[in-house]
PDB file of C-alpha atoms in Angstrom:
ATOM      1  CA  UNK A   1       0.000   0.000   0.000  1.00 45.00           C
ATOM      2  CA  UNK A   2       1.089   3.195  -0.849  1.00 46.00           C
ATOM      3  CA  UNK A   3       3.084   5.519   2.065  1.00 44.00           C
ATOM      4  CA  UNK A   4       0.493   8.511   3.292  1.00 45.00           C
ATOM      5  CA  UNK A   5       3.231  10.784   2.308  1.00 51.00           C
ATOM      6  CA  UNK A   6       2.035  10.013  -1.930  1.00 66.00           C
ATOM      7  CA  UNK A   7      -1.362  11.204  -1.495  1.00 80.00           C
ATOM      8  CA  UNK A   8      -1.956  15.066  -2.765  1.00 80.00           C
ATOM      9  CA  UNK A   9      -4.238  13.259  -5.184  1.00 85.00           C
ATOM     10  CA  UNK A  10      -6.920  12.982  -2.120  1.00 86.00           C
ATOM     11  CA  UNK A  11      -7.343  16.861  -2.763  1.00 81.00           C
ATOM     12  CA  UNK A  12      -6.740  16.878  -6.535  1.00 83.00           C
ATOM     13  CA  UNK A  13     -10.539  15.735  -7.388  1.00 86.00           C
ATOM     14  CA  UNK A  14     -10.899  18.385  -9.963  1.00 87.00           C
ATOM     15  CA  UNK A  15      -9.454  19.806 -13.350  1.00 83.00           C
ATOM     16  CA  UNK A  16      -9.755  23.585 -14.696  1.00 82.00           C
ATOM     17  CA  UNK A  17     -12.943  21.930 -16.215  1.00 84.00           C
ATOM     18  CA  UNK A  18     -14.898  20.878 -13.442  1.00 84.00           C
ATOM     19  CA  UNK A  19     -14.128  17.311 -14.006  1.00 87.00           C
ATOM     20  CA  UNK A  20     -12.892  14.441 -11.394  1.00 89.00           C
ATOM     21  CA  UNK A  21      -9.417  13.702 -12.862  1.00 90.00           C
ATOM     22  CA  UNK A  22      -8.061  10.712 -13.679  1.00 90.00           C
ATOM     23  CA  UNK A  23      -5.549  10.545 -10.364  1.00 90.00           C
ATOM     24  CA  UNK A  24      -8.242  10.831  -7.982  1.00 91.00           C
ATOM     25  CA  UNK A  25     -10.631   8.023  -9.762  1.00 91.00           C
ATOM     26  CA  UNK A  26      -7.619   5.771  -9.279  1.00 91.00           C
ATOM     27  CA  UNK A  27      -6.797   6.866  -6.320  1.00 90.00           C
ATOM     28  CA  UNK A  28     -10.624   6.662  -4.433  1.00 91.00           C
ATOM     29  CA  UNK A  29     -10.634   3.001  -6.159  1.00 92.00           C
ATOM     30  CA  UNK A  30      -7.318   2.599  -4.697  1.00 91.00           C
ATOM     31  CA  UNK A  31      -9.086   3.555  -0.752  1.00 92.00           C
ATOM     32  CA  UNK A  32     -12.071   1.897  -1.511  1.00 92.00           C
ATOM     33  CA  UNK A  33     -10.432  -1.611  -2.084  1.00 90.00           C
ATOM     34  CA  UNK A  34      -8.235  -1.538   0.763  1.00 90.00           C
ATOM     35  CA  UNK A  35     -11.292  -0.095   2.704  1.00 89.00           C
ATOM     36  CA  UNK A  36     -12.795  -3.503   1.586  1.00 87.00           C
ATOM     37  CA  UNK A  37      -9.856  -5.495   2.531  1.00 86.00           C
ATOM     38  CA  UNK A  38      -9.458  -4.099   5.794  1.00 82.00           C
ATOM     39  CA  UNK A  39     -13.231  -3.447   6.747  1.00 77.00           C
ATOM     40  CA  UNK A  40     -14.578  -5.119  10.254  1.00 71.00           C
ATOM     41  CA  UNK A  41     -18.010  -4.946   9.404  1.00 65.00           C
ATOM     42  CA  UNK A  42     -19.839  -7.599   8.820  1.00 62.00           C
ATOM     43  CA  UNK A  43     -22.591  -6.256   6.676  1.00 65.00           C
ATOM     44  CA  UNK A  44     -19.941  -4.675   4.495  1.00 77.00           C
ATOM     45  CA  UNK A  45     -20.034  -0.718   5.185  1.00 86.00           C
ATOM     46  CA  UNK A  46     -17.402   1.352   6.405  1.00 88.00           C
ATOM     47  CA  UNK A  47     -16.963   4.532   7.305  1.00 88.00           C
ATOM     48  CA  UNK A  48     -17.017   7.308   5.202  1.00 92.00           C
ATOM     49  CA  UNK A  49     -14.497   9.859   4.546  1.00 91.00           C
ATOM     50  CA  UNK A  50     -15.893  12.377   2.885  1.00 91.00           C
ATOM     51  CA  UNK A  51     -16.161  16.051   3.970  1.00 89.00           C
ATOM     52  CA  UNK A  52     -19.372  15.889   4.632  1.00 89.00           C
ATOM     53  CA  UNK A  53     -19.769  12.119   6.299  1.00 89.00           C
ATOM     54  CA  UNK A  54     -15.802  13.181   8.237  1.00 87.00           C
ATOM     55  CA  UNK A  55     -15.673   9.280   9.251  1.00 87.00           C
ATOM     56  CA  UNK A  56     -18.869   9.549  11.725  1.00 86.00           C
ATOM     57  CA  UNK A  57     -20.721   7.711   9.183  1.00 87.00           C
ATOM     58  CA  UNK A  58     -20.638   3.785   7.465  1.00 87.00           C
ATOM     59  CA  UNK A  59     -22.134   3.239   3.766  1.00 89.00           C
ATOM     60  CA  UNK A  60     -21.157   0.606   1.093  1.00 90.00           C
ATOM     61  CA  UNK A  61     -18.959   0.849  -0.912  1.00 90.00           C
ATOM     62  CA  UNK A  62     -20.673   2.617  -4.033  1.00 91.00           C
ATOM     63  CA  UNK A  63     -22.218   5.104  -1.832  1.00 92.00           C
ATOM     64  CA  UNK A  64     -18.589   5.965  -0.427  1.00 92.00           C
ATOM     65  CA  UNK A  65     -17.098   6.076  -3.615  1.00 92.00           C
ATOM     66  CA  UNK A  66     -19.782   8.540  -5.195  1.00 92.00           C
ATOM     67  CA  UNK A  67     -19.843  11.055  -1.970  1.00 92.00           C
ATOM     68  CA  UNK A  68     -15.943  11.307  -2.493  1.00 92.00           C
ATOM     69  CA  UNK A  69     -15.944  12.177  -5.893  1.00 91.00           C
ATOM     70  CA  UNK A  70     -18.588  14.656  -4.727  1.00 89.00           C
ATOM     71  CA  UNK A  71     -17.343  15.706  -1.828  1.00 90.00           C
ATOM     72  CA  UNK A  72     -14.068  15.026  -1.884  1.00 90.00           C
ATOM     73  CA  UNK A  73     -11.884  13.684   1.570  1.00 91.00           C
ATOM     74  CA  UNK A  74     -12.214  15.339   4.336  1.00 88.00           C
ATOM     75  CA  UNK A  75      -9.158  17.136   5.013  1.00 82.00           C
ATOM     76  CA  UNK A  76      -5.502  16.206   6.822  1.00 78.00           C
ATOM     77  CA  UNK A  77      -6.755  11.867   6.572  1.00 83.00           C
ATOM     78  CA  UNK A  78      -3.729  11.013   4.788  1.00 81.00           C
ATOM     79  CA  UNK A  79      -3.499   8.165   6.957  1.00 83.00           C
ATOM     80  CA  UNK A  80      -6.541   5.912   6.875  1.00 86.00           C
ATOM     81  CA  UNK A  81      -6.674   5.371  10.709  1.00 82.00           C
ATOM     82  CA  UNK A  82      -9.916   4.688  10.628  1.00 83.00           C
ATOM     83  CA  UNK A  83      -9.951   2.164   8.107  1.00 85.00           C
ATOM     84  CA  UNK A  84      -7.284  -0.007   9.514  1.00 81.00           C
ATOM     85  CA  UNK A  85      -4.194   1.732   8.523  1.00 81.00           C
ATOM     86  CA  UNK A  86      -1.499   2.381  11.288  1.00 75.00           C
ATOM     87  CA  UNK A  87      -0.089   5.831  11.786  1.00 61.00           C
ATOM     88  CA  UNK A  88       3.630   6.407  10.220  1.00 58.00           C
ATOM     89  CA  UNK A  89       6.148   7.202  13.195  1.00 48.00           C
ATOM     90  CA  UNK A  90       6.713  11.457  12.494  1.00 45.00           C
ATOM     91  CA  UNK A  91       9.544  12.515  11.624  1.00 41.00           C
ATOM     92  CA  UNK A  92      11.790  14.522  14.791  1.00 39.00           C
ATOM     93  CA  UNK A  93      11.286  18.744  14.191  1.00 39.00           C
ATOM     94  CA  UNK A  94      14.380  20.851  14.462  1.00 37.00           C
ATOM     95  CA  UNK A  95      12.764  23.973  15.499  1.00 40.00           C
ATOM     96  CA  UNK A  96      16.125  25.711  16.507  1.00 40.00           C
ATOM     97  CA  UNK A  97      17.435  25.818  13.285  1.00 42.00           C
ATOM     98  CA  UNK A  98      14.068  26.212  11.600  1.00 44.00           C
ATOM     99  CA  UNK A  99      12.302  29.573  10.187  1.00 46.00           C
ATOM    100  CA  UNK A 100      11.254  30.967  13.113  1.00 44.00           C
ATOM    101  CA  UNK A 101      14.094  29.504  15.820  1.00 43.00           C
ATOM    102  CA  UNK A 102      16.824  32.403  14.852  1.00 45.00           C
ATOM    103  CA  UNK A 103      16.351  35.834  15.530  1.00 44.00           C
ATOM    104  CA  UNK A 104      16.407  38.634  12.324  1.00 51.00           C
ATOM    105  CA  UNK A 105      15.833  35.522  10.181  1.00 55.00           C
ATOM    106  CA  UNK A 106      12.627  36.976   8.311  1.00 56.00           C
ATOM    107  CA  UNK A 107      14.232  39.953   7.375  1.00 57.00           C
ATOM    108  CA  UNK A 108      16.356  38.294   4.820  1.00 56.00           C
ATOM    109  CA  UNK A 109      12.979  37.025   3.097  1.00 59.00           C
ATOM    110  CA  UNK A 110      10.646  39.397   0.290  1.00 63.00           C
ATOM    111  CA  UNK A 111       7.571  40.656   1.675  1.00 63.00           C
ATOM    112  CA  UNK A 112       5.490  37.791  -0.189  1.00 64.00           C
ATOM    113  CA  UNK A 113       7.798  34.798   0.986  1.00 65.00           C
ATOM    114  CA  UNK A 114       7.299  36.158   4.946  1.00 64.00           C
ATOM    115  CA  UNK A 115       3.548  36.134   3.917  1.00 65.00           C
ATOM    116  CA  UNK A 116       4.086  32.288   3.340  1.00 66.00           C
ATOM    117  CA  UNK A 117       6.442  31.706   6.127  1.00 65.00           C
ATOM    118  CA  UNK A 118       3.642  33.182   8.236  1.00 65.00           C
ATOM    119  CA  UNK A 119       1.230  31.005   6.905  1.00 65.00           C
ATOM    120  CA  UNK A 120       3.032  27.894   7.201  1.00 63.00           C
ATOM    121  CA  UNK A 121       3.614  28.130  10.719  1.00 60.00           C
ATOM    122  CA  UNK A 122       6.902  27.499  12.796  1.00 55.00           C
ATOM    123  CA  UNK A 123       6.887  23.679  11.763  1.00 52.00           C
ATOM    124  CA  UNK A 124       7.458  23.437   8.278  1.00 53.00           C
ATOM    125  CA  UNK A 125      11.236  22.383   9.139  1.00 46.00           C
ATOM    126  CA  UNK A 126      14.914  23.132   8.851  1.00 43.00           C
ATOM    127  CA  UNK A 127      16.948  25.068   6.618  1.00 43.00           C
ATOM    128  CA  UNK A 128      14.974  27.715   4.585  1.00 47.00           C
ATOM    129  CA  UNK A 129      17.425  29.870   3.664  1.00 44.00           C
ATOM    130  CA  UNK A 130      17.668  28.304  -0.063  1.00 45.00           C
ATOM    131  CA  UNK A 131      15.716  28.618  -2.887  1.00 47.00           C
ATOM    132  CA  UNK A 132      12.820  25.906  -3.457  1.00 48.00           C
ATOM    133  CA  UNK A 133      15.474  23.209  -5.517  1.00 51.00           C
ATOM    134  CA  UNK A 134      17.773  23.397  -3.104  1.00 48.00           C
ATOM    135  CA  UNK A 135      15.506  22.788  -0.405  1.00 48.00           C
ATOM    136  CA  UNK A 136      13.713  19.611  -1.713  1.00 49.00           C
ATOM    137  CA  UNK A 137      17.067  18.350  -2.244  1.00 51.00           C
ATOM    138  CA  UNK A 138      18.019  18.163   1.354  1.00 45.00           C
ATOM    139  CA  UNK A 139      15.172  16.221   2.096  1.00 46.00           C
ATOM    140  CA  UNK A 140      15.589  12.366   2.610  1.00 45.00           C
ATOM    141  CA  UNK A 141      12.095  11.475   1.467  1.00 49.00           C
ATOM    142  CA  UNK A 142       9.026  13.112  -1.215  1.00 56.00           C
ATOM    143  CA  UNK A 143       7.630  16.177   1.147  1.00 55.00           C
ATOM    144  CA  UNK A 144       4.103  14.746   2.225  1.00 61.00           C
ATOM    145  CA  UNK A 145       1.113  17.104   0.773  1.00 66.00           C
ATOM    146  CA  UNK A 146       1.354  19.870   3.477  1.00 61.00           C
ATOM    147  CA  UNK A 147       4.905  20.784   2.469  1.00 61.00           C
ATOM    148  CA  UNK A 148       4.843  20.215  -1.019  1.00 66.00           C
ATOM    149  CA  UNK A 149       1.737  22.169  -0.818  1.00 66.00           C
ATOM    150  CA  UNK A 150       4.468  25.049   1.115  1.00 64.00           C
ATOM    151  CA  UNK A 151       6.547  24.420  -1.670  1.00 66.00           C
ATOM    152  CA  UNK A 152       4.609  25.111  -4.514  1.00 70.00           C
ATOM    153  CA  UNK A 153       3.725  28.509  -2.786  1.00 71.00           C
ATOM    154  CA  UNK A 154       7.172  29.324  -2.099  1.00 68.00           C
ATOM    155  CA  UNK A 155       7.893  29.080  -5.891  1.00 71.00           C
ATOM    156  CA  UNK A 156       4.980  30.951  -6.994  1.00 70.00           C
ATOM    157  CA  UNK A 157       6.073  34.465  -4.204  1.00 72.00           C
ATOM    158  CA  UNK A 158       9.405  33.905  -6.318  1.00 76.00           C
ATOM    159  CA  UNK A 159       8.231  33.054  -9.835  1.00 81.00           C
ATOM    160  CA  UNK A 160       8.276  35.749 -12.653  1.00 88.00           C
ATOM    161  CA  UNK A 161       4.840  36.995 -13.981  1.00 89.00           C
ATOM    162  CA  UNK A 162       6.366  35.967 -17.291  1.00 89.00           C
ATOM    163  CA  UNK A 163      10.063  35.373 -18.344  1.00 86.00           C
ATOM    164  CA  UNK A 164      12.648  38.724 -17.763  1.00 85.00           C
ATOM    165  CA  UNK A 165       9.553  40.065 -14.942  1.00 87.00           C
ATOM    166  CA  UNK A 166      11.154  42.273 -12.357  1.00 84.00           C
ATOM    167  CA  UNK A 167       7.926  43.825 -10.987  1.00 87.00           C
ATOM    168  CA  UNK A 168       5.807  41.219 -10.021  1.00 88.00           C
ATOM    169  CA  UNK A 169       6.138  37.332  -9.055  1.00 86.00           C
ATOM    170  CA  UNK A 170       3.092  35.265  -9.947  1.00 86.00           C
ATOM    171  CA  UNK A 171       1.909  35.401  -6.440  1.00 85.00           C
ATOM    172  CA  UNK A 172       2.094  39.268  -6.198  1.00 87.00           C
ATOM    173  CA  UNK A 173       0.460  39.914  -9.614  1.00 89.00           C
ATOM    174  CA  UNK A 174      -2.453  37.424  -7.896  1.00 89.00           C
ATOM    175  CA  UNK A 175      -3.058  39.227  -4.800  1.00 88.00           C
ATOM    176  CA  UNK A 176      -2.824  42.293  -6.176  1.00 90.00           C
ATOM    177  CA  UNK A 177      -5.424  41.691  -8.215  1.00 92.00           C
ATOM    178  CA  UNK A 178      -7.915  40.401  -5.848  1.00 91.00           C
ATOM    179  CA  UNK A 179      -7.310  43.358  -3.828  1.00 89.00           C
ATOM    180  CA  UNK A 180      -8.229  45.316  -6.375  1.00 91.00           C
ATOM    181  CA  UNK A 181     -11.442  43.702  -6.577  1.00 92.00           C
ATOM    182  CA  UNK A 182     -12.172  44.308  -3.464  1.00 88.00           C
ATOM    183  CA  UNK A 183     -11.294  47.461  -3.014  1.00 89.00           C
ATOM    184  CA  UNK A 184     -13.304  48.786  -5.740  1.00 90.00           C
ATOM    185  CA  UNK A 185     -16.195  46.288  -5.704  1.00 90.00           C
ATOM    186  CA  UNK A 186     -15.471  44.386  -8.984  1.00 92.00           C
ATOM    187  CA  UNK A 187     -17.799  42.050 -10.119  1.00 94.00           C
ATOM    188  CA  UNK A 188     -17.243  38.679 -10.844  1.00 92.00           C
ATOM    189  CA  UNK A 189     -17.789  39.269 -14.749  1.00 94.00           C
ATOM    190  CA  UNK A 190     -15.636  42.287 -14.833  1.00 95.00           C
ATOM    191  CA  UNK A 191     -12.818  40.690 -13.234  1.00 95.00           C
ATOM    192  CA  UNK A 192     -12.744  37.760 -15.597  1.00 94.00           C
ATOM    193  CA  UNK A 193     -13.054  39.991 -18.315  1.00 95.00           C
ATOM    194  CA  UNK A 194     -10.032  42.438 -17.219  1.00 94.00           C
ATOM    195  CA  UNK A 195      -7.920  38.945 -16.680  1.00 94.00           C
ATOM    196  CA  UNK A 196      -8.484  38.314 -20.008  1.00 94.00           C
ATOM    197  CA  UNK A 197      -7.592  41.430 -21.177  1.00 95.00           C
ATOM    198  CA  UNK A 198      -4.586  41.864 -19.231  1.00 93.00           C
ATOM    199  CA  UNK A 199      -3.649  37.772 -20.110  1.00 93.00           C
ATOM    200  CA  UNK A 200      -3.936  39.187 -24.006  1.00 93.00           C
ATOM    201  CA  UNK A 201      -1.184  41.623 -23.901  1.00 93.00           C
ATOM    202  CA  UNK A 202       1.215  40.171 -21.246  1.00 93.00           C
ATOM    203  CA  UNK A 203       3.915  38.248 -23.475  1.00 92.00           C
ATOM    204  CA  UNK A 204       3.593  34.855 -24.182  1.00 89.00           C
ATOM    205  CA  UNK A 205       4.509  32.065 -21.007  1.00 88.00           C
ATOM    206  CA  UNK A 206       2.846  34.220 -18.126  1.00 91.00           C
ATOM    207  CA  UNK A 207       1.484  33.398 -14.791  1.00 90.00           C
ATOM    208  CA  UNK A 208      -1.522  35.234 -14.579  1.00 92.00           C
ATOM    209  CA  UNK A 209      -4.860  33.729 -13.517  1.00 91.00           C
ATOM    210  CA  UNK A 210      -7.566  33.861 -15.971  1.00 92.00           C
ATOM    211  CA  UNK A 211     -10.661  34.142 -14.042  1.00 94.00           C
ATOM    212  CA  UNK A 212     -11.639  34.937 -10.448  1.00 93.00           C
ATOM    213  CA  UNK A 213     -11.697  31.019  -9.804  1.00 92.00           C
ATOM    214  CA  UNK A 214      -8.305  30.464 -10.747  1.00 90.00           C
ATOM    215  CA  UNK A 215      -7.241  33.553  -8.977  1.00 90.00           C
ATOM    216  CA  UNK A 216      -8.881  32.188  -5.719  1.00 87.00           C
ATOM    217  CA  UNK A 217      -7.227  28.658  -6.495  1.00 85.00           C
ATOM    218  CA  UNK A 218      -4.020  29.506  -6.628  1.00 80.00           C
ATOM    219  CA  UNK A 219      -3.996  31.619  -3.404  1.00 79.00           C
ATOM    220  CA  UNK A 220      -6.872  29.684  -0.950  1.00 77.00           C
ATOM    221  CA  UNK A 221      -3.507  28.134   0.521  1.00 72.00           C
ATOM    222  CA  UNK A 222      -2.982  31.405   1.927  1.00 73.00           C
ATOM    223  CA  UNK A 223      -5.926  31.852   3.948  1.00 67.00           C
ATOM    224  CA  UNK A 224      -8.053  30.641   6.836  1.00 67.00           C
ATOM    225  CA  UNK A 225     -11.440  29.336   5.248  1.00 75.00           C
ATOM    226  CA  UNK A 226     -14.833  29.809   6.563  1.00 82.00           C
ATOM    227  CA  UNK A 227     -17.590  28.024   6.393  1.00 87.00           C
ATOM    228  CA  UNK A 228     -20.942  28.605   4.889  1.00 91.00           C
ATOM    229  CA  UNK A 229     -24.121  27.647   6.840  1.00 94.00           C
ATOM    230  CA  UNK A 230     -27.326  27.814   5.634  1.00 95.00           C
ATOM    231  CA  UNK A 231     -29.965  30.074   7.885  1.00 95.00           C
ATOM    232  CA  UNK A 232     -33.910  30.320   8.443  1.00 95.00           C
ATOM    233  CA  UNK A 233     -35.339  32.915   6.155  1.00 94.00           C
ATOM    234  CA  UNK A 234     -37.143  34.474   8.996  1.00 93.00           C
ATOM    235  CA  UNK A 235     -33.881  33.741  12.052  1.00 92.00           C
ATOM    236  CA  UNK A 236     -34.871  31.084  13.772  1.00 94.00           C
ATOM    237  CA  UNK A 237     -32.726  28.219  13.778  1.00 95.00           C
ATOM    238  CA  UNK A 238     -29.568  26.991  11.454  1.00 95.00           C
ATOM    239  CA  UNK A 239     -29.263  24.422   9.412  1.00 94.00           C
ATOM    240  CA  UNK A 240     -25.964  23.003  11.377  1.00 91.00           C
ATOM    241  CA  UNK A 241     -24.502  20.085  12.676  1.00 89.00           C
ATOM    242  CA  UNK A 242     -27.637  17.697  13.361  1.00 91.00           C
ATOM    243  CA  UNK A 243     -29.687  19.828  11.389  1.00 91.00           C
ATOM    244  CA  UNK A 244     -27.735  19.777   8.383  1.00 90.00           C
ATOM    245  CA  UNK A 245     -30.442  17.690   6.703  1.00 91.00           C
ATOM    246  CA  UNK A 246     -33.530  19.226   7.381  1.00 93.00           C
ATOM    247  CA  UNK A 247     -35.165  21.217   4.468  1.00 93.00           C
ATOM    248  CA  UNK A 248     -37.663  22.731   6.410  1.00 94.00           C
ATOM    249  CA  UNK A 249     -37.070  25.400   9.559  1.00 95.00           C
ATOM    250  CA  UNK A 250     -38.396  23.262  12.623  1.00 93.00           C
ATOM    251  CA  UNK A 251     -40.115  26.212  14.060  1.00 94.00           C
ATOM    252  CA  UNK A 252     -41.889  28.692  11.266  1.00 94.00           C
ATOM    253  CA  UNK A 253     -42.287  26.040   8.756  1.00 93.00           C
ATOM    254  CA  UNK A 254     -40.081  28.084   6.137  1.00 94.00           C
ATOM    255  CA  UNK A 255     -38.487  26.355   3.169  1.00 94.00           C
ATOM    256  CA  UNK A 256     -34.697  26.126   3.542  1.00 95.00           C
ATOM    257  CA  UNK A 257     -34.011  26.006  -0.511  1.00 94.00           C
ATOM    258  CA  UNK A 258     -36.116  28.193  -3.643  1.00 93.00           C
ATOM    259  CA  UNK A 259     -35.459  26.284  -6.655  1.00 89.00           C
ATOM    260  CA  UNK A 260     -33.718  28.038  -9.561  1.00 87.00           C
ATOM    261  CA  UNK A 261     -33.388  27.038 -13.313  1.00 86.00           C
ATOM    262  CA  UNK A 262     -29.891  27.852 -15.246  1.00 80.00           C
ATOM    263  CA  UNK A 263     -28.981  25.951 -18.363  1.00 82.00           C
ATOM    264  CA  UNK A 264     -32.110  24.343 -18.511  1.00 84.00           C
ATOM    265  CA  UNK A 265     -31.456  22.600 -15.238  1.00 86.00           C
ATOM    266  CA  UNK A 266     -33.257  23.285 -12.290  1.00 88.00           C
ATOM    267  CA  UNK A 267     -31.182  23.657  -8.909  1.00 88.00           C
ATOM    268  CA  UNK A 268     -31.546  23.841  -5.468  1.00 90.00           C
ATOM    269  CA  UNK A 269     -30.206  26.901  -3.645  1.00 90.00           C
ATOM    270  CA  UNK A 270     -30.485  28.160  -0.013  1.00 93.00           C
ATOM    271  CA  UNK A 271     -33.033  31.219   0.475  1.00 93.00           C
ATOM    272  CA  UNK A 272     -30.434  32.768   3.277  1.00 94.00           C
ATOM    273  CA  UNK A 273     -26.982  31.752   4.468  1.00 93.00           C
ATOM    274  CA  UNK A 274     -24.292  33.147   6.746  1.00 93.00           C
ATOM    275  CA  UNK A 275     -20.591  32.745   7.017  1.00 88.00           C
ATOM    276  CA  UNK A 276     -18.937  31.213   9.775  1.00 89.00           C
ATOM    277  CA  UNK A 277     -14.956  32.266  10.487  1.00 86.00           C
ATOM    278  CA  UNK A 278     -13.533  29.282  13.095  1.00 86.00           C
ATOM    279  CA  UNK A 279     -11.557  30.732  15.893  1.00 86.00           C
ATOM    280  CA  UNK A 280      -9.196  27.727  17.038  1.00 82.00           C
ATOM    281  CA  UNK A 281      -7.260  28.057  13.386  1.00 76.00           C
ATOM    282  CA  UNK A 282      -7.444  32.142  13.032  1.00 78.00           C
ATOM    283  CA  UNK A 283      -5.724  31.669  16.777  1.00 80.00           C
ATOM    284  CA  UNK A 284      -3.233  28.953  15.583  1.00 73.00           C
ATOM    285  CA  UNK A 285      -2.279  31.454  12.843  1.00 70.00           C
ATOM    286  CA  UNK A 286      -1.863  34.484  15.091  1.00 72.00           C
ATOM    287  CA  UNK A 287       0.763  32.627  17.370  1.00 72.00           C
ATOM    288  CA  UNK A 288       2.393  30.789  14.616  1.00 64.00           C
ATOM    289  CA  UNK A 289       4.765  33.732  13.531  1.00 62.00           C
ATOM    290  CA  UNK A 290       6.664  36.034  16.202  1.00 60.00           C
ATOM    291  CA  UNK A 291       5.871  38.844  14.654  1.00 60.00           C
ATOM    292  CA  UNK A 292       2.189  38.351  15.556  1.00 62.00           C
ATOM    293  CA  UNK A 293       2.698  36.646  18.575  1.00 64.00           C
ATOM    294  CA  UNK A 294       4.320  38.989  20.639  1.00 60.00           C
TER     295      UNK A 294
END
């Protein structure tokens, strides 16, 4: 069975098309057989995975392998624990010789790698002070998902927008769009249409997102997510946690979904939601970096 540390393709379930890729359909058969193999139950179900099911849950097997191509895994299982798989022994952290263990060590990084730094936390390991080649080279082993994930970021803060760039990184060019967005209340269809614009005379090889999803892709690694919860029309209750299911509010009677029709299709979509912003990670973050900590 493959290690845990060869598994981004749990969180590579879809292509710039909207499509499950090939990796993860191999990969989710992959889990599902040694789910199988490994299962204790005697009518056959296991526990489920999935973002939405988070392992509280057993189906069959056809039922687990549609709500993870729907759903995708729930996040950080790279080890199956639950589904028989023992954990790896971690590897030891050398925090005093790691990003944040010497003093005056962030000043020698640009303004976009401290932003990464930051957002990696004091953990991601030992000796920083290359470029991204030289680090993955002093590694022993393939980084597991989490640091490749670091990694890929790091290049990107020190990537050219295109080849001969001395302005702009692809990172920077990225966030300085989205701020820009925000600032001056861009639509969705004006943005896409200004990143095509700009896309059409930048020279040819650049880095520039074109759209607002891509733009959000290739920086949600950045940021602490919220979740969206789905709310009473009139305020009385939420659709949460053991009332996730319920299509109906409990109390006024009111329907939780109005039903909408786009391209031909008709869809389900909820009449009033809010946004919920965790505190345990936004906490984590704070105290991760010295700078913010102190």
């Amino acid at each position: 069975m493959e290690g845990s540390n060869d598994r981004s393709w749990m969180h590579n379930r879809i292509d710039d098309s909207r499509s499950i890729t090939l990796q993860f359909q191999h990969g989710n058969e992959r889990f599902i057989q040694f789910a199988i193999e490994n299962s204790t139950n005697s009518t056959t179900e296991f526990r489920c995975p999935c973002k939405k099911c988070k392992c509280t849950k057993f189906h069959n097997a056809d039922t687990v392998r549609v709500y993870l191509c729907k759903y995708s895994f729930m996040p950080d299982y790279y080890c199956w624990s639950s589904h028989g798989e023992s954990h790896p022994n971690p590897p030891p952290v050398v925090e005093r010789h790691s990003y944040y263990g010497g003093s005056g060590q962030r000043d020698n990084y640009e303004q976009y790698e401290q932003l990464i730094m930051d957002a990696a936390g004091p953990h991601i390991g030992a000796h920083l002070q290359g470029d991204t080649d030289e680090i993955q080279q002093l590694m022993h082993e393939d980084p597991n998902p989490e640091t490749q994930q670091f990694f890929n970021m790091l290049q990107a803060s020190q990537l050219p927008l295109w080849d001969g760039c001395e302005t702009h990184t692809t990172l920077s060019a990225c966030l300085t769009a989205l701020s820009l967005k925000t600032d001056y209340r861009m639509t969705e269809g004006c943005f896409n249409q200004w990143m095509k614009f700009v896309g059409d005379v930048l020279p040819k090889g650049h880095s520039m997102p074109k759209d607002f999803y891509n733009a959000k892709k290739s920086v949600k690694n950045l940021g602490l997510k919220g979740e969206k919860i789905h709310c009473c029309p009139t305020g009385c209750m939420l659709f949460y946690k053991e009332h996730s299911q319920l299509v109906k509010c409990e109390f006024c009677g009111e329907n939780r979904y109005k039903y909408v029709t786009k391209n031909g299709k008709e869809k389900a979509s909820a009449v009033k939601k809010m946004w919920y912003f965790p505190l345990v990670p936004r906490l984590q973050r704070l105290y991760s970096s010295e700078q913010t900590a102190c």
